[in-house]
Amino acid sequence: MEVRLKTQILPAGEAAVAAAARVLAEGGLVAFPTETVYGLGADAANPAAVARIYQAKGRPAFNPLIAHVGDIAAARQIARFDAAATALAEAFWPGPLTLVLPKTPSCAVADLATAGLETIAIRLPAHPVARDILRAFGGPVVAPSANISGHVSPTTAAHVQSDLTGRIDLIVDGGPVAVGVESTIVGCFDEPMLLRPGGVPRAEIERVLGRALTQAPTDAESDSGQPLAPGMLASHYAPRAKVRLNAQRLEPGEALLAFGLGAISGIDAGSIVMNLSERGDLDEAAANLFGHLRALDSKDVGTIAVMPIPNDGLGEAINDRLRRAAAGRE
Ligand code: TXA
Ligand code: MG
């Protein structure tokens, strides 16, 4: 991890969009806001640029990337859409949904970005800054979350800065993101499969499909032995502190990640408490999740105890990320 670049930070705006397009065209790395989390973008068709992403993040190269496009026509150039994929794209794009689809023969995305798979993950983000950058650059941009591999995903430019300064060329600061958890990933195989819960709740997707999503088994492998959702490593979102889930009381020395106004015993005047949403709103909780985890982690607590969080709506994605955070230190 010997990268030492001068990392420029620009507020979102015309100059930043032009600079981002230029850096991408030159094979550099740009962090930019999407509605889910900040992404670290590179020209998807440039293998050297894609390799730089893996290097900057310390990410294993067998973990493929999502190609971000500016419109559906661009998506159709790189992937084949069946009826389910078309219905989902029409319902949720632009927005926090990623589709895993068969690559087209003419797909220009570097093999390194898809880890040699025959499928490609595609997303059409809704954030205006992301869309402006995609339009200005004019080609697909691969973008994982803009954090060091294994860290909590960034929801502000400051999070990106603290992880990636000196490793990337440009950070476009568009303020805090709206959704706060990564996109939902659906594999459009024979049976549409939920590969990662995320910013679009499962129930909304099932309503459009008119059927239940099949569930990717944990550490799922397809018949070919390829991981179905290769990035779903058990400890993917790990803070430094231990994470203890479904806490019914706060133990001495623990910090509390609260949800709602429900009471919990063991809190005293000295307790460190952050609430994901006092009014018990799961959308607000998702938007606060990664920032609160980073903030509690920076206070050097040994353990973060987390109150129970309902599993409906964005709760499924929140609980998924929290389970991974907890698995990291068990
Ligand atoms: O919201 C998001 O999706 C953010 C923003 C920046 O767009 N991006 C993001 O990327 O979360 P990343 O790299 O952190 O997660 C991408 C996930 C990984 O779990 C990866 O394994 C999976 O997508 N993936 C990519 N290509 C795949 C494929 N062909 N088949 C199955 N899973 C794939
Ligand atoms: Mg990530």
Coordinates of C-alpha atoms and ligand atoms in Angstrom, one line a residue:
M1 CA 0.0 0.0 0.0
E2 CA 2.6 2.5 -1.1
V3 CA 0.5 4.9 -2.9
R4 CA 1.3 8.6 -2.3
L5 CA -0.8 10.9 -4.4
K6 CA -1.8 14.5 -3.8
T7 CA -5.5 14.1 -3.2
Q8 CA -7.5 17.1 -4.3
I9 CA -10.9 17.9 -2.6
L10 CA -13.4 20.0 -4.6
P11 CA -16.9 21.0 -3.6
A12 CA -19.6 19.6 -5.9
G13 CA -20.2 21.9 -8.9
E14 CA -19.3 22.4 -12.5
A15 CA -15.6 22.6 -11.9
A16 CA -15.5 19.5 -9.8
V17 CA -17.5 17.5 -12.4
A18 CA -15.2 18.6 -15.2
A19 CA -12.1 17.7 -13.1
A20 CA -13.7 14.3 -12.2
A21 CA -14.3 13.5 -15.9
R22 CA -10.7 14.5 -16.7
V23 CA -9.2 12.4 -13.9
L24 CA -11.3 9.4 -15.0
A25 CA -10.2 9.8 -18.6
E26 CA -6.6 9.9 -17.6
G27 CA -7.0 6.6 -15.7
G28 CA -7.1 8.2 -12.2
L29 CA -9.4 7.6 -9.2
V30 CA -12.2 9.9 -8.1
A31 CA -14.4 9.6 -5.0
F32 CA -17.9 11.0 -5.6
P33 CA -21.2 11.0 -3.7
T34 CA -24.0 8.6 -4.7
E35 CA -27.3 8.5 -2.9
T36 CA -26.2 5.3 -1.0
V37 CA -22.6 5.8 0.0
Y38 CA -19.5 7.6 -1.6
G39 CA -18.1 5.6 -4.4
L40 CA -14.4 5.3 -5.6
G41 CA -14.7 5.6 -9.4
A42 CA -12.4 4.5 -12.2
D43 CA -12.8 4.1 -16.0
A44 CA -14.4 0.7 -16.2
A45 CA -12.8 0.0 -19.6
N46 CA -9.2 0.8 -18.4
P47 CA -7.6 -2.2 -16.7
A48 CA -4.8 -0.2 -15.2
A49 CA -7.3 2.2 -13.7
V50 CA -9.3 -0.7 -12.3
A51 CA -6.2 -2.2 -10.8
R52 CA -5.5 1.1 -9.1
I53 CA -8.9 0.8 -7.2
Y54 CA -7.9 -2.6 -5.8
Q55 CA -4.5 -1.2 -4.8
A56 CA -6.0 2.0 -3.2
K57 CA -8.6 0.1 -1.2
G58 CA -6.5 -2.9 -0.3
R59 CA -9.3 -4.9 -1.9
P60 CA -9.0 -8.6 -2.9
A61 CA -9.0 -8.7 -6.7
F62 CA -11.5 -11.7 -6.7
N63 CA -14.2 -9.3 -5.4
P64 CA -15.8 -7.7 -8.5
L65 CA -17.0 -4.2 -8.9
I66 CA -20.3 -2.5 -9.8
A67 CA -20.3 -0.6 -13.2
H68 CA -22.2 2.7 -12.8
V69 CA -23.9 4.1 -15.9
G70 CA -25.7 7.3 -16.8
D71 CA -28.7 5.8 -18.6
I72 CA -30.4 2.5 -19.4
A73 CA -29.1 2.5 -23.0
A74 CA -25.5 2.4 -21.6
A75 CA -26.5 -0.5 -19.4
R76 CA -28.0 -2.4 -22.3
Q77 CA -24.6 -2.1 -24.1
I78 CA -22.8 -4.1 -21.4
A79 CA -25.5 -6.5 -20.1
R80 CA -28.4 -8.6 -21.3
F81 CA -31.7 -7.7 -19.7
D82 CA -34.4 -10.4 -19.3
A83 CA -38.0 -9.5 -18.4
A84 CA -37.4 -9.3 -14.7
A85 CA -34.3 -7.1 -15.1
T86 CA -36.2 -4.8 -17.4
A87 CA -39.1 -4.5 -14.9
L88 CA -36.7 -3.8 -12.0
A89 CA -34.7 -1.2 -14.0
E90 CA -37.9 0.6 -15.0
A91 CA -39.2 0.6 -11.4
F92 CA -36.1 1.5 -9.5
W93 CA -33.5 3.2 -11.8
P94 CA -32.1 5.7 -11.2
G95 CA -31.8 4.6 -7.6
P96 CA -30.2 2.3 -5.0
L97 CA -30.6 -1.0 -6.9
T98 CA -27.8 -3.0 -8.5
L99 CA -28.6 -5.8 -11.0
V100 CA -26.3 -8.7 -11.7
L101 CA -26.8 -9.7 -15.3
P102 CA -25.1 -11.7 -18.1
K103 CA -22.4 -9.6 -19.9
T104 CA -22.9 -8.9 -23.6
P105 CA -20.2 -10.0 -26.0
S106 CA -19.3 -6.4 -26.7
C107 CA -19.1 -5.5 -23.0
A108 CA -16.1 -3.1 -22.7
V109 CA -15.7 -3.4 -19.0
A110 CA -12.3 -4.8 -18.0
D111 CA -12.2 -8.4 -16.9
L112 CA -10.4 -7.4 -13.8
A113 CA -13.5 -5.4 -12.7
T114 CA -15.8 -8.5 -13.1
A115 CA -13.2 -10.8 -11.6
G116 CA -13.5 -13.0 -14.7
L117 CA -17.2 -13.7 -14.1
E118 CA -19.6 -14.0 -17.0
T119 CA -22.0 -11.6 -15.2
I120 CA -21.7 -8.0 -14.4
A121 CA -23.2 -5.8 -11.6
I122 CA -24.7 -2.6 -13.0
R123 CA -26.3 0.4 -11.3
L124 CA -27.7 3.7 -12.4
P125 CA -27.4 6.0 -9.4
A126 CA -29.8 8.8 -8.6
H127 CA -27.5 11.3 -7.0
P128 CA -27.2 14.4 -9.3
V129 CA -23.5 14.7 -8.8
A130 CA -22.9 11.1 -9.7
R131 CA -25.1 11.5 -12.7
D132 CA -23.3 14.7 -13.9
I133 CA -20.0 12.9 -13.6
L134 CA -21.2 9.9 -15.5
R135 CA -22.6 12.1 -18.2
A136 CA -19.5 14.2 -18.5
F137 CA -17.2 11.2 -18.6
G138 CA -19.4 9.3 -21.1
G139 CA -18.6 5.7 -20.2
P140 CA -19.2 3.2 -17.5
V141 CA -17.4 3.9 -14.2
V142 CA -16.7 1.1 -11.8
A143 CA -17.1 2.2 -8.2
P144 CA -16.9 0.3 -5.0
S145 CA -17.5 2.1 -1.7
A146 CA -14.7 4.7 -1.2
N147 CA -13.3 3.1 2.0
I148 CA -10.3 1.0 2.8
S149 CA -11.4 -2.6 2.3
G150 CA -13.1 -4.0 5.4
H151 CA -13.8 -0.6 6.9
V152 CA -17.3 0.9 7.3
S153 CA -18.5 2.5 4.1
P154 CA -18.2 6.4 3.8
T155 CA -21.3 8.6 4.0
T156 CA -19.5 11.9 4.0
A157 CA -16.4 13.3 2.1
A158 CA -14.6 13.5 5.5
H159 CA -15.0 9.7 5.9
V160 CA -13.4 9.2 2.4
Q161 CA -10.6 11.6 3.3
S162 CA -9.8 9.8 6.5
D163 CA -9.5 6.5 4.6
L164 CA -8.1 7.4 1.2
T165 CA -6.1 10.6 1.4
G166 CA -2.8 10.1 -0.4
R167 CA -4.2 7.1 -2.3
I168 CA -6.6 8.7 -4.8
D169 CA -6.6 11.7 -7.1
L170 CA -9.8 13.6 -6.3
I171 CA -12.7 13.7 -3.8
V172 CA -15.8 15.5 -4.9
D173 CA -17.6 16.7 -1.8
G174 CA -21.4 16.6 -2.2
G175 CA -22.3 16.6 1.5
P176 CA -23.7 13.7 3.5
V177 CA -25.6 11.1 1.4
A178 CA -29.3 10.4 1.7
V179 CA -29.7 6.7 2.0
G180 CA -26.6 5.6 4.0
V181 CA -26.5 1.9 3.2
E182 CA -25.3 0.4 -0.1
S183 CA -27.5 -0.5 -3.0
T184 CA -29.6 -3.7 -2.9
I185 CA -28.1 -6.3 -5.2
V186 CA -30.4 -8.6 -7.2
G187 CA -29.0 -11.4 -9.4
C188 CA -31.3 -11.8 -12.4
F189 CA -30.7 -15.6 -12.7
D190 CA -33.4 -18.2 -13.5
E191 CA -34.9 -17.2 -10.2
P192 CA -34.2 -13.5 -9.2
M193 CA -32.0 -13.7 -6.1
L194 CA -31.3 -11.2 -3.3
L195 CA -27.5 -11.1 -3.2
R196 CA -27.3 -8.1 -0.8
P197 CA -30.1 -6.3 1.1
G198 CA -29.7 -2.5 0.7
G199 CA -31.3 0.8 -0.2
V200 CA -34.4 -0.6 -1.9
P201 CA -36.4 -2.7 0.6
R202 CA -36.9 -6.4 -0.4
A203 CA -40.8 -6.0 -0.2
E204 CA -40.7 -3.2 -2.9
I205 CA -38.7 -5.4 -5.3
E206 CA -41.0 -8.4 -4.6
R207 CA -44.0 -6.3 -5.4
V208 CA -42.6 -5.4 -8.8
L209 CA -41.6 -8.9 -9.6
G210 CA -44.9 -10.4 -8.3
R211 CA -42.9 -13.1 -6.5
A212 CA -40.6 -13.7 -3.7
L213 CA -36.8 -13.2 -4.2
T214 CA -34.8 -16.3 -3.6
Q215 CA -32.2 -15.9 -0.8
A216 CA -28.5 -16.2 -1.6
P217 CA -27.2 -18.7 0.9
T218 CA -24.4 -17.3 3.1
D219 CA -21.1 -17.8 1.4
A220 CA -23.1 -19.1 -1.5
E221 CA -21.3 -20.8 -4.4
S222 CA -22.8 -21.4 -7.8
D223 CA -22.4 -24.7 -9.7
S224 CA -19.2 -23.4 -11.3
G225 CA -17.7 -22.9 -7.9
Q226 CA -17.7 -19.1 -8.3
P227 CA -19.1 -17.2 -5.3
L228 CA -22.5 -15.9 -6.1
A229 CA -22.0 -12.7 -4.1
P230 CA -18.2 -12.7 -3.8
G231 CA -18.1 -9.5 -1.7
M232 CA -20.3 -10.8 1.0
L233 CA -17.4 -11.7 3.2
A234 CA -18.6 -12.2 6.8
S235 CA -16.6 -9.4 8.3
H236 CA -17.0 -6.7 5.8
Y237 CA -18.0 -3.6 7.7
A238 CA -15.9 -4.0 10.8
P239 CA -15.1 -1.1 13.1
R240 CA -12.2 -1.5 15.5
A241 CA -14.5 -2.0 18.5
K242 CA -16.3 -5.2 19.1
V243 CA -20.0 -5.0 18.2
R244 CA -22.6 -6.7 20.4
L245 CA -26.1 -7.0 18.8
N246 CA -29.6 -7.1 20.3
A247 CA -28.4 -5.6 23.6
Q248 CA -31.0 -5.6 26.3
R249 CA -28.8 -3.7 28.8
L250 CA -25.6 -1.7 28.6
E251 CA -22.6 -3.3 30.3
P252 CA -19.9 -1.2 32.1
G253 CA -17.5 0.3 29.6
E254 CA -19.7 -0.3 26.6
A255 CA -20.9 2.5 24.3
L256 CA -24.5 2.3 23.1
L257 CA -25.9 2.5 19.6
A258 CA -29.5 3.1 20.3
F259 CA -32.7 3.0 18.2
G260 CA -36.0 4.6 19.2
L261 CA -36.8 5.8 22.6
G262 CA -37.2 2.4 24.3
A263 CA -35.5 2.2 27.7
I264 CA -32.4 0.1 28.3
S265 CA -30.8 -0.5 31.7
G266 CA -27.2 0.1 32.6
I267 CA -27.0 3.7 31.2
D268 CA -25.5 6.4 33.5
A269 CA -24.3 10.0 33.1
G270 CA -21.0 8.8 31.8
S271 CA -22.3 6.5 29.1
I272 CA -21.6 7.2 25.5
V273 CA -24.8 6.9 23.6
M274 CA -25.7 7.7 19.9
N275 CA -29.2 7.1 18.6
L276 CA -29.8 6.0 15.0
S277 CA -33.3 7.4 15.1
E278 CA -35.1 8.6 18.2
R279 CA -38.4 8.4 16.4
G280 CA -37.7 4.8 15.4
D281 CA -37.5 5.7 11.7
L282 CA -35.6 3.0 9.7
D283 CA -34.7 5.3 6.8
E284 CA -33.2 7.8 9.2
A285 CA -31.4 5.0 11.0
A286 CA -29.9 3.8 7.7
A287 CA -28.7 7.3 6.9
N288 CA -27.0 7.5 10.3
L289 CA -25.6 4.0 10.6
F290 CA -22.1 4.2 9.2
G291 CA -21.4 7.7 10.5
H292 CA -22.5 6.7 14.0
L293 CA -20.4 3.5 13.9
R294 CA -17.3 5.6 12.8
A295 CA -18.0 8.2 15.5
L296 CA -18.3 5.6 18.3
D297 CA -15.3 3.8 17.0
S298 CA -13.2 7.0 17.2
K299 CA -14.0 7.2 20.9
D300 CA -11.8 4.1 21.5
V301 CA -14.5 2.1 23.2
G302 CA -14.0 -1.6 23.6
T303 CA -17.5 -2.6 22.7
I304 CA -20.4 -1.0 20.9
A305 CA -23.7 -2.5 22.1
V306 CA -26.5 -2.2 19.6
M307 CA -30.2 -2.1 20.6
P308 CA -32.5 -4.4 18.6
I309 CA -33.6 -3.0 15.2
P310 CA -36.8 -4.2 13.4
N311 CA -36.1 -6.1 10.2
D312 CA -38.6 -4.5 7.9
G313 CA -37.9 -1.9 5.2
L314 CA -34.3 -0.7 5.4
G315 CA -34.0 -2.7 8.7
E316 CA -33.0 -5.8 6.7
A317 CA -29.9 -3.9 5.2
I318 CA -29.1 -2.3 8.6
N319 CA -29.2 -5.6 10.4
D320 CA -27.1 -7.3 7.6
R321 CA -24.4 -4.6 8.0
L322 CA -24.5 -4.8 11.8
R323 CA -24.1 -8.6 11.7
R324 CA -21.0 -8.3 9.5
A325 CA -19.7 -5.6 11.9
A326 CA -20.2 -8.0 14.8
A327 CA -18.7 -11.0 13.0
G328 CA -15.5 -9.0 12.4
R329 CA -14.4 -9.2 16.0
E330 CA -15.9 -12.4 17.3
Ligands
TXA1 O1 -24.4 1.5 -3.2 C1 -23.5 0.8 -3.7 O2 -23.7 -0.2 -4.4 C2 -22.1 1.4 -3.7 C3 -22.1 2.7 -4.5 C4 -20.7 3.3 -4.5 O3 -22.6 2.5 -5.7 N1 -21.1 0.5 -4.2 C5 -20.8 -0.6 -3.5 O4 -19.8 -1.4 -4.1 O5 -21.3 -1.0 -2.5 P1 -19.0 -2.5 -3.4 O6 -17.8 -2.8 -4.3 O7 -18.6 -2.1 -2.0 O8 -19.9 -3.7 -3.4 C6 -20.2 -4.4 -4.6 C7 -20.8 -5.8 -4.3 C8 -19.7 -6.7 -3.8 O9 -20.3 -7.5 -2.7 C9 -19.4 -7.6 -5.0 O10 -19.0 -8.9 -4.6 C10 -20.8 -7.6 -5.7 O11 -21.2 -6.3 -5.6 N2 -20.6 -8.0 -7.1 C11 -20.1 -7.3 -8.1 N3 -20.1 -7.9 -9.3 C12 -20.8 -9.1 -9.0 C13 -21.2 -10.2 -9.8 N4 -20.9 -10.2 -11.1 N5 -21.9 -11.2 -9.2 C14 -22.2 -11.1 -7.9 N6 -21.8 -10.1 -7.1 C15 -21.1 -9.1 -7.6
MG2 MG -18.0 -1.8 0.0

